[in-house]
């Protein structure tokens, strides 16, 4: 019996973190800690990203929303997981980070993924909902109904809520179940 390849670890190998960091931070890419990318934002700790991606359980062909795309690393990892038969849209508030993330993402050659500037007062990217998977890399004070509304049935969303990593699972019938998966720290989730 052969061992199953972990698709998340495969994505980490295919999409090195170094390419998504400012030049002065690239030497720290292998450190398991968040690294600054500008505007008070960070490139998340790799172990945290891996935990979130395992919970999200992206499969080839999924449509995915990446809220708080930052440097573009999570968008690129998600694109690797969906493959070219899927699609990924990242959304970011800070215009400088939108451009930085777009350049970094373009270098991966994954044309089925992109980063958009967040719209004023809007969480997520509702114009293309519903999404099979939603990843949120910022902490909500309470479950954001705007993002739950963008989740497909069936679908999965992973986000930190009041410090707890939360998995939202929506069944094919639309029933929603929440589960908590440990304490994490993130920048606050905010509409633009």
JSON list of C-alpha atoms in Angstrom, two decimals:
[
{"chain": "A", "resi": 1, "resn": "UNK", "atom": "CA", "xyz": [0.00, 0.00, 0.00]},
{"chain": "A", "resi": 2, "resn": "UNK", "atom": "CA", "xyz": [1.41, 3.38, -0.97]},
{"chain": "A", "resi": 3, "resn": "UNK", "atom": "CA", "xyz": [1.15, 6.45, 1.25]},
{"chain": "A", "resi": 4, "resn": "UNK", "atom": "CA", "xyz": [-1.28, 9.18, 0.26]},
{"chain": "A", "resi": 5, "resn": "UNK", "atom": "CA", "xyz": [0.32, 12.47, -0.72]},
{"chain": "A", "resi": 6, "resn": "UNK", "atom": "CA", "xyz": [-0.82, 15.35, 1.50]},
{"chain": "A", "resi": 7, "resn": "UNK", "atom": "CA", "xyz": [-2.10, 17.93, -1.01]},
{"chain": "A", "resi": 8, "resn": "UNK", "atom": "CA", "xyz": [-1.40, 20.81, 1.39]},
{"chain": "A", "resi": 9, "resn": "UNK", "atom": "CA", "xyz": [2.25, 19.82, 1.85]},
{"chain": "A", "resi": 10, "resn": "UNK", "atom": "CA", "xyz": [2.48, 19.36, -1.92]},
{"chain": "A", "resi": 11, "resn": "UNK", "atom": "CA", "xyz": [1.14, 22.92, -2.39]},
{"chain": "A", "resi": 12, "resn": "UNK", "atom": "CA", "xyz": [3.74, 24.26, 0.08]},
{"chain": "A", "resi": 13, "resn": "UNK", "atom": "CA", "xyz": [6.49, 22.59, -1.97]},
{"chain": "A", "resi": 14, "resn": "UNK", "atom": "CA", "xyz": [5.10, 23.89, -5.27]},
{"chain": "A", "resi": 15, "resn": "UNK", "atom": "CA", "xyz": [4.53, 27.46, -4.03]},
{"chain": "A", "resi": 16, "resn": "UNK", "atom": "CA", "xyz": [7.52, 28.53, -1.89]},
{"chain": "A", "resi": 17, "resn": "UNK", "atom": "CA", "xyz": [6.82, 31.28, 0.64]},
{"chain": "A", "resi": 18, "resn": "UNK", "atom": "CA", "xyz": [9.98, 33.22, -0.35]},
{"chain": "A", "resi": 19, "resn": "UNK", "atom": "CA", "xyz": [8.34, 34.52, -3.53]},
{"chain": "A", "resi": 20, "resn": "UNK", "atom": "CA", "xyz": [5.61, 36.24, -1.50]},
{"chain": "A", "resi": 21, "resn": "UNK", "atom": "CA", "xyz": [7.76, 38.21, 0.93]},
{"chain": "A", "resi": 22, "resn": "UNK", "atom": "CA", "xyz": [9.42, 41.63, 0.67]},
{"chain": "A", "resi": 23, "resn": "UNK", "atom": "CA", "xyz": [13.15, 41.25, -0.18]},
{"chain": "A", "resi": 24, "resn": "UNK", "atom": "CA", "xyz": [14.25, 42.04, 3.40]},
{"chain": "A", "resi": 25, "resn": "UNK", "atom": "CA", "xyz": [12.10, 39.22, 4.81]},
{"chain": "A", "resi": 26, "resn": "UNK", "atom": "CA", "xyz": [12.93, 36.44, 2.32]},
{"chain": "A", "resi": 27, "resn": "UNK", "atom": "CA", "xyz": [15.79, 35.12, 4.43]},
{"chain": "A", "resi": 28, "resn": "UNK", "atom": "CA", "xyz": [13.24, 34.33, 7.16]},
{"chain": "A", "resi": 29, "resn": "UNK", "atom": "CA", "xyz": [10.82, 32.46, 4.89]},
{"chain": "A", "resi": 30, "resn": "UNK", "atom": "CA", "xyz": [11.55, 29.08, 6.50]},
{"chain": "A", "resi": 31, "resn": "UNK", "atom": "CA", "xyz": [10.82, 30.40, 10.00]},
{"chain": "A", "resi": 32, "resn": "UNK", "atom": "CA", "xyz": [7.48, 29.21, 11.36]},
{"chain": "A", "resi": 33, "resn": "UNK", "atom": "CA", "xyz": [6.27, 32.67, 12.31]},
{"chain": "A", "resi": 34, "resn": "UNK", "atom": "CA", "xyz": [4.28, 35.51, 10.73]},
{"chain": "A", "resi": 35, "resn": "UNK", "atom": "CA", "xyz": [6.43, 37.96, 8.76]},
{"chain": "A", "resi": 36, "resn": "UNK", "atom": "CA", "xyz": [5.65, 41.62, 8.00]},
{"chain": "A", "resi": 37, "resn": "UNK", "atom": "CA", "xyz": [4.63, 42.55, 4.45]},
{"chain": "A", "resi": 38, "resn": "UNK", "atom": "CA", "xyz": [3.57, 46.23, 5.03]},
{"chain": "A", "resi": 39, "resn": "UNK", "atom": "CA", "xyz": [0.53, 48.22, 6.19]},
{"chain": "A", "resi": 40, "resn": "UNK", "atom": "CA", "xyz": [0.54, 46.35, 9.52]},
{"chain": "A", "resi": 41, "resn": "UNK", "atom": "CA", "xyz": [-0.18, 43.09, 7.66]},
{"chain": "A", "resi": 42, "resn": "UNK", "atom": "CA", "xyz": [1.74, 39.84, 7.82]},
{"chain": "A", "resi": 43, "resn": "UNK", "atom": "CA", "xyz": [2.41, 36.78, 5.74]},
{"chain": "A", "resi": 44, "resn": "UNK", "atom": "CA", "xyz": [0.88, 34.23, 8.11]},
{"chain": "A", "resi": 45, "resn": "UNK", "atom": "CA", "xyz": [2.79, 31.60, 10.05]},
{"chain": "A", "resi": 46, "resn": "UNK", "atom": "CA", "xyz": [3.17, 28.53, 7.78]},
{"chain": "A", "resi": 47, "resn": "UNK", "atom": "CA", "xyz": [1.85, 26.10, 10.42]},
{"chain": "A", "resi": 48, "resn": "UNK", "atom": "CA", "xyz": [-1.29, 28.23, 10.79]},
{"chain": "A", "resi": 49, "resn": "UNK", "atom": "CA", "xyz": [-1.79, 28.36, 7.01]},
{"chain": "A", "resi": 50, "resn": "UNK", "atom": "CA", "xyz": [-1.36, 24.58, 6.80]},
{"chain": "A", "resi": 51, "resn": "UNK", "atom": "CA", "xyz": [-3.89, 24.06, 9.62]},
{"chain": "A", "resi": 52, "resn": "UNK", "atom": "CA", "xyz": [-6.41, 26.28, 7.86]},
{"chain": "A", "resi": 53, "resn": "UNK", "atom": "CA", "xyz": [-5.91, 24.60, 4.48]},
{"chain": "A", "resi": 54, "resn": "UNK", "atom": "CA", "xyz": [-6.31, 21.14, 6.01]},
{"chain": "A", "resi": 55, "resn": "UNK", "atom": "CA", "xyz": [-9.62, 22.23, 7.56]},
{"chain": "A", "resi": 56, "resn": "UNK", "atom": "CA", "xyz": [-10.75, 23.85, 4.30]},
{"chain": "A", "resi": 57, "resn": "UNK", "atom": "CA", "xyz": [-10.20, 20.57, 2.39]},
{"chain": "A", "resi": 58, "resn": "UNK", "atom": "CA", "xyz": [-9.97, 22.12, -1.09]},
{"chain": "A", "resi": 59, "resn": "UNK", "atom": "CA", "xyz": [-10.43, 19.67, -3.96]},
{"chain": "A", "resi": 60, "resn": "UNK", "atom": "CA", "xyz": [-9.54, 20.03, -7.65]},
{"chain": "A", "resi": 61, "resn": "UNK", "atom": "CA", "xyz": [-12.17, 22.03, -9.51]},
{"chain": "A", "resi": 62, "resn": "UNK", "atom": "CA", "xyz": [-13.40, 24.00, -6.47]},
{"chain": "A", "resi": 63, "resn": "UNK", "atom": "CA", "xyz": [-14.29, 27.68, -6.71]},
{"chain": "A", "resi": 64, "resn": "UNK", "atom": "CA", "xyz": [-12.55, 29.44, -3.83]},
{"chain": "A", "resi": 65, "resn": "UNK", "atom": "CA", "xyz": [-12.68, 32.88, -2.21]},
{"chain": "A", "resi": 66, "resn": "UNK", "atom": "CA", "xyz": [-9.56, 34.05, -0.33]},
{"chain": "A", "resi": 67, "resn": "UNK", "atom": "CA", "xyz": [-10.46, 36.97, 1.97]},
{"chain": "A", "resi": 68, "resn": "UNK", "atom": "CA", "xyz": [-7.40, 38.95, 3.06]},
{"chain": "A", "resi": 69, "resn": "UNK", "atom": "CA", "xyz": [-5.06, 37.72, 0.34]},
{"chain": "A", "resi": 70, "resn": "UNK", "atom": "CA", "xyz": [-2.17, 39.96, 1.50]},
{"chain": "A", "resi": 71, "resn": "UNK", "atom": "CA", "xyz": [1.00, 38.98, -0.34]},
{"chain": "A", "resi": 72, "resn": "UNK", "atom": "CA", "xyz": [-0.87, 36.47, -2.53]},
{"chain": "A", "resi": 73, "resn": "UNK", "atom": "CA", "xyz": [0.67, 33.38, -0.92]},
{"chain": "A", "resi": 74, "resn": "UNK", "atom": "CA", "xyz": [-2.58, 31.82, 0.27]},
{"chain": "A", "resi": 75, "resn": "UNK", "atom": "CA", "xyz": [-4.23, 32.64, -3.09]},
{"chain": "A", "resi": 76, "resn": "UNK", "atom": "CA", "xyz": [-1.41, 30.83, -4.88]},
{"chain": "A", "resi": 77, "resn": "UNK", "atom": "CA", "xyz": [-1.58, 27.84, -2.50]},
{"chain": "A", "resi": 78, "resn": "UNK", "atom": "CA", "xyz": [-5.35, 27.63, -3.05]},
{"chain": "A", "resi": 79, "resn": "UNK", "atom": "CA", "xyz": [-4.86, 27.82, -6.82]},
{"chain": "A", "resi": 80, "resn": "UNK", "atom": "CA", "xyz": [-2.44, 24.91, -6.65]},
{"chain": "A", "resi": 81, "resn": "UNK", "atom": "CA", "xyz": [-5.03, 22.92, -4.69]},
{"chain": "A", "resi": 82, "resn": "UNK", "atom": "CA", "xyz": [-7.91, 23.67, -7.10]},
{"chain": "A", "resi": 83, "resn": "UNK", "atom": "CA", "xyz": [-5.83, 23.09, -10.22]},
{"chain": "A", "resi": 84, "resn": "UNK", "atom": "CA", "xyz": [-6.69, 24.72, -13.56]},
{"chain": "A", "resi": 85, "resn": "UNK", "atom": "CA", "xyz": [-10.19, 23.23, -13.52]},
{"chain": "A", "resi": 86, "resn": "UNK", "atom": "CA", "xyz": [-10.98, 25.39, -10.47]},
{"chain": "A", "resi": 87, "resn": "UNK", "atom": "CA", "xyz": [-10.87, 29.11, -9.81]},
{"chain": "A", "resi": 88, "resn": "UNK", "atom": "CA", "xyz": [-9.64, 31.32, -6.98]},
{"chain": "A", "resi": 89, "resn": "UNK", "atom": "CA", "xyz": [-10.35, 34.98, -6.33]},
{"chain": "A", "resi": 90, "resn": "UNK", "atom": "CA", "xyz": [-8.39, 36.74, -3.60]},
{"chain": "A", "resi": 91, "resn": "UNK", "atom": "CA", "xyz": [-9.69, 39.98, -2.08]},
{"chain": "A", "resi": 92, "resn": "UNK", "atom": "CA", "xyz": [-7.46, 42.53, -0.35]},
{"chain": "A", "resi": 93, "resn": "UNK", "atom": "CA", "xyz": [-8.14, 45.96, 1.21]},
{"chain": "A", "resi": 94, "resn": "UNK", "atom": "CA", "xyz": [-4.77, 47.68, 0.86]},
{"chain": "A", "resi": 95, "resn": "UNK", "atom": "CA", "xyz": [-4.10, 48.90, -2.72]},
{"chain": "A", "resi": 96, "resn": "UNK", "atom": "CA", "xyz": [-0.31, 48.47, -2.35]},
{"chain": "A", "resi": 97, "resn": "UNK", "atom": "CA", "xyz": [-0.80, 44.89, -1.21]},
{"chain": "A", "resi": 98, "resn": "UNK", "atom": "CA", "xyz": [-3.23, 44.22, -4.06]},
{"chain": "A", "resi": 99, "resn": "UNK", "atom": "CA", "xyz": [-0.45, 45.15, -6.52]},
{"chain": "A", "resi": 100, "resn": "UNK", "atom": "CA", "xyz": [2.23, 43.27, -4.55]},
{"chain": "A", "resi": 101, "resn": "UNK", "atom": "CA", "xyz": [0.02, 40.17, -4.35]},
{"chain": "A", "resi": 102, "resn": "UNK", "atom": "CA", "xyz": [-0.91, 40.35, -8.04]},
{"chain": "A", "resi": 103, "resn": "UNK", "atom": "CA", "xyz": [2.77, 40.46, -9.07]},
{"chain": "A", "resi": 104, "resn": "UNK", "atom": "CA", "xyz": [3.64, 37.56, -6.78]},
{"chain": "A", "resi": 105, "resn": "UNK", "atom": "CA", "xyz": [0.66, 35.50, -7.95]},
{"chain": "A", "resi": 106, "resn": "UNK", "atom": "CA", "xyz": [1.37, 36.18, -11.63]},
{"chain": "A", "resi": 107, "resn": "UNK", "atom": "CA", "xyz": [4.87, 34.74, -11.19]},
{"chain": "A", "resi": 108, "resn": "UNK", "atom": "CA", "xyz": [3.30, 31.34, -10.36]},
{"chain": "A", "resi": 109, "resn": "UNK", "atom": "CA", "xyz": [1.62, 31.10, -13.80]},
{"chain": "A", "resi": 110, "resn": "UNK", "atom": "CA", "xyz": [-1.73, 30.01, -12.33]},
{"chain": "A", "resi": 111, "resn": "UNK", "atom": "CA", "xyz": [-4.07, 31.90, -14.66]},
{"chain": "A", "resi": 112, "resn": "UNK", "atom": "CA", "xyz": [-7.18, 30.50, -12.93]},
{"chain": "A", "resi": 113, "resn": "UNK", "atom": "CA", "xyz": [-6.45, 32.71, -9.90]},
{"chain": "A", "resi": 114, "resn": "UNK", "atom": "CA", "xyz": [-6.49, 36.47, -9.37]},
{"chain": "A", "resi": 115, "resn": "UNK", "atom": "CA", "xyz": [-6.54, 39.17, -6.68]},
{"chain": "A", "resi": 116, "resn": "UNK", "atom": "CA", "xyz": [-9.13, 41.95, -6.60]},
{"chain": "A", "resi": 117, "resn": "UNK", "atom": "CA", "xyz": [-9.27, 45.23, -4.70]},
{"chain": "A", "resi": 118, "resn": "UNK", "atom": "CA", "xyz": [-11.96, 44.93, -2.02]},
{"chain": "A", "resi": 119, "resn": "UNK", "atom": "CA", "xyz": [-15.05, 47.04, -2.67]},
{"chain": "A", "resi": 120, "resn": "UNK", "atom": "CA", "xyz": [-15.95, 49.78, -0.16]},
{"chain": "A", "resi": 121, "resn": "UNK", "atom": "CA", "xyz": [-18.09, 48.42, 2.69]},
{"chain": "A", "resi": 122, "resn": "UNK", "atom": "CA", "xyz": [-18.24, 44.90, 1.23]},
{"chain": "A", "resi": 123, "resn": "UNK", "atom": "CA", "xyz": [-16.88, 41.72, 2.83]},
{"chain": "A", "resi": 124, "resn": "UNK", "atom": "CA", "xyz": [-15.75, 39.08, 0.36]},
{"chain": "A", "resi": 125, "resn": "UNK", "atom": "CA", "xyz": [-16.60, 39.09, -3.35]},
{"chain": "A", "resi": 126, "resn": "UNK", "atom": "CA", "xyz": [-20.37, 38.50, -3.59]},
{"chain": "A", "resi": 127, "resn": "UNK", "atom": "CA", "xyz": [-20.60, 39.15, -7.34]},
{"chain": "A", "resi": 128, "resn": "UNK", "atom": "CA", "xyz": [-19.20, 35.66, -8.08]},
{"chain": "A", "resi": 129, "resn": "UNK", "atom": "CA", "xyz": [-20.78, 33.75, -5.17]},
{"chain": "A", "resi": 130, "resn": "UNK", "atom": "CA", "xyz": [-21.45, 31.03, -4.28]},
{"chain": "A", "resi": 131, "resn": "UNK", "atom": "CA", "xyz": [-18.03, 29.55, -3.46]},
{"chain": "A", "resi": 132, "resn": "UNK", "atom": "CA", "xyz": [-17.25, 25.92, -2.67]},
{"chain": "A", "resi": 133, "resn": "UNK", "atom": "CA", "xyz": [-14.58, 27.07, -0.22]},
{"chain": "A", "resi": 134, "resn": "UNK", "atom": "CA", "xyz": [-13.89, 30.35, 1.59]},
{"chain": "A", "resi": 135, "resn": "UNK", "atom": "CA", "xyz": [-10.65, 31.08, 3.47]},
{"chain": "A", "resi": 136, "resn": "UNK", "atom": "CA", "xyz": [-10.55, 34.14, 5.72]},
{"chain": "A", "resi": 137, "resn": "UNK", "atom": "CA", "xyz": [-7.12, 35.26, 6.95]},
{"chain": "A", "resi": 138, "resn": "UNK", "atom": "CA", "xyz": [-8.37, 37.92, 9.38]},
{"chain": "A", "resi": 139, "resn": "UNK", "atom": "CA", "xyz": [-10.21, 37.63, 12.69]},
{"chain": "A", "resi": 140, "resn": "UNK", "atom": "CA", "xyz": [-13.92, 38.35, 12.90]},
{"chain": "A", "resi": 141, "resn": "UNK", "atom": "CA", "xyz": [-15.46, 39.41, 16.23]},
{"chain": "A", "resi": 142, "resn": "UNK", "atom": "CA", "xyz": [-18.57, 37.39, 15.35]},
{"chain": "A", "resi": 143, "resn": "UNK", "atom": "CA", "xyz": [-19.56, 35.11, 12.48]},
{"chain": "A", "resi": 144, "resn": "UNK", "atom": "CA", "xyz": [-19.84, 37.39, 9.40]},
{"chain": "A", "resi": 145, "resn": "UNK", "atom": "CA", "xyz": [-23.24, 36.69, 7.83]},
{"chain": "A", "resi": 146, "resn": "UNK", "atom": "CA", "xyz": [-22.09, 38.40, 4.60]},
{"chain": "A", "resi": 147, "resn": "UNK", "atom": "CA", "xyz": [-19.48, 35.67, 4.09]},
{"chain": "A", "resi": 148, "resn": "UNK", "atom": "CA", "xyz": [-21.75, 32.82, 5.17]},
{"chain": "A", "resi": 149, "resn": "UNK", "atom": "CA", "xyz": [-24.17, 34.03, 2.47]},
{"chain": "A", "resi": 150, "resn": "UNK", "atom": "CA", "xyz": [-21.41, 33.62, -0.14]},
{"chain": "A", "resi": 151, "resn": "UNK", "atom": "CA", "xyz": [-20.83, 29.95, 0.74]},
{"chain": "A", "resi": 152, "resn": "UNK", "atom": "CA", "xyz": [-22.20, 27.26, -1.58]},
{"chain": "A", "resi": 153, "resn": "UNK", "atom": "CA", "xyz": [-24.25, 24.27, -0.44]},
{"chain": "A", "resi": 154, "resn": "UNK", "atom": "CA", "xyz": [-22.34, 22.07, 0.06]},
{"chain": "A", "resi": 155, "resn": "UNK", "atom": "CA", "xyz": [-19.39, 24.23, 1.07]},
{"chain": "A", "resi": 156, "resn": "UNK", "atom": "CA", "xyz": [-16.74, 24.92, 3.72]},
{"chain": "A", "resi": 157, "resn": "UNK", "atom": "CA", "xyz": [-15.40, 28.15, 5.20]},
{"chain": "A", "resi": 158, "resn": "UNK", "atom": "CA", "xyz": [-12.48, 28.50, 7.61]},
{"chain": "A", "resi": 159, "resn": "UNK", "atom": "CA", "xyz": [-11.93, 31.67, 9.64]},
{"chain": "A", "resi": 160, "resn": "UNK", "atom": "CA", "xyz": [-10.86, 32.84, 13.08]},
{"chain": "A", "resi": 161, "resn": "UNK", "atom": "CA", "xyz": [-13.82, 34.10, 15.13]},
{"chain": "A", "resi": 162, "resn": "UNK", "atom": "CA", "xyz": [-13.07, 35.79, 18.46]},
{"chain": "A", "resi": 163, "resn": "UNK", "atom": "CA", "xyz": [-9.72, 33.98, 18.59]},
{"chain": "A", "resi": 164, "resn": "UNK", "atom": "CA", "xyz": [-11.02, 30.50, 17.75]},
{"chain": "A", "resi": 165, "resn": "UNK", "atom": "CA", "xyz": [-10.34, 28.89, 14.37]},
{"chain": "A", "resi": 166, "resn": "UNK", "atom": "CA", "xyz": [-13.81, 28.03, 13.11]},
{"chain": "A", "resi": 167, "resn": "UNK", "atom": "CA", "xyz": [-14.95, 25.64, 10.42]},
{"chain": "A", "resi": 168, "resn": "UNK", "atom": "CA", "xyz": [-18.31, 26.39, 8.83]},
{"chain": "A", "resi": 169, "resn": "UNK", "atom": "CA", "xyz": [-19.74, 23.41, 6.96]},
{"chain": "A", "resi": 170, "resn": "UNK", "atom": "CA", "xyz": [-22.85, 23.83, 4.82]},
{"chain": "A", "resi": 171, "resn": "UNK", "atom": "CA", "xyz": [-24.60, 20.66, 3.66]},
{"chain": "A", "resi": 172, "resn": "UNK", "atom": "CA", "xyz": [-26.19, 20.16, 0.25]},
{"chain": "A", "resi": 173, "resn": "UNK", "atom": "CA", "xyz": [-29.54, 20.95, 1.88]},
{"chain": "A", "resi": 174, "resn": "UNK", "atom": "CA", "xyz": [-28.19, 24.25, 3.25]},
{"chain": "A", "resi": 175, "resn": "UNK", "atom": "CA", "xyz": [-27.89, 23.17, 6.90]},
{"chain": "A", "resi": 176, "resn": "UNK", "atom": "CA", "xyz": [-24.91, 24.88, 8.56]},
{"chain": "A", "resi": 177, "resn": "UNK", "atom": "CA", "xyz": [-22.68, 23.35, 11.22]},
{"chain": "A", "resi": 178, "resn": "UNK", "atom": "CA", "xyz": [-19.88, 25.11, 13.14]},
{"chain": "A", "resi": 179, "resn": "UNK", "atom": "CA", "xyz": [-16.88, 23.55, 14.86]},
{"chain": "A", "resi": 180, "resn": "UNK", "atom": "CA", "xyz": [-13.93, 25.14, 16.68]},
{"chain": "A", "resi": 181, "resn": "UNK", "atom": "CA", "xyz": [-10.30, 24.10, 16.18]},
{"chain": "A", "resi": 182, "resn": "UNK", "atom": "CA", "xyz": [-8.02, 25.92, 18.63]},
{"chain": "A", "resi": 183, "resn": "UNK", "atom": "CA", "xyz": [-6.87, 29.45, 19.46]},
{"chain": "A", "resi": 184, "resn": "UNK", "atom": "CA", "xyz": [-5.10, 31.66, 16.90]},
{"chain": "A", "resi": 185, "resn": "UNK", "atom": "CA", "xyz": [-4.18, 35.34, 16.53]},
{"chain": "A", "resi": 186, "resn": "UNK", "atom": "CA", "xyz": [-4.91, 37.36, 13.39]},
{"chain": "A", "resi": 187, "resn": "UNK", "atom": "CA", "xyz": [-5.31, 40.95, 12.27]},
{"chain": "A", "resi": 188, "resn": "UNK", "atom": "CA", "xyz": [-8.93, 42.13, 12.56]},
{"chain": "A", "resi": 189, "resn": "UNK", "atom": "CA", "xyz": [-11.39, 41.49, 9.72]},
{"chain": "A", "resi": 190, "resn": "UNK", "atom": "CA", "xyz": [-12.84, 44.75, 8.46]},
{"chain": "A", "resi": 191, "resn": "UNK", "atom": "CA", "xyz": [-14.80, 45.87, 5.42]},
{"chain": "A", "resi": 192, "resn": "UNK", "atom": "CA", "xyz": [-13.02, 48.38, 3.21]}
]
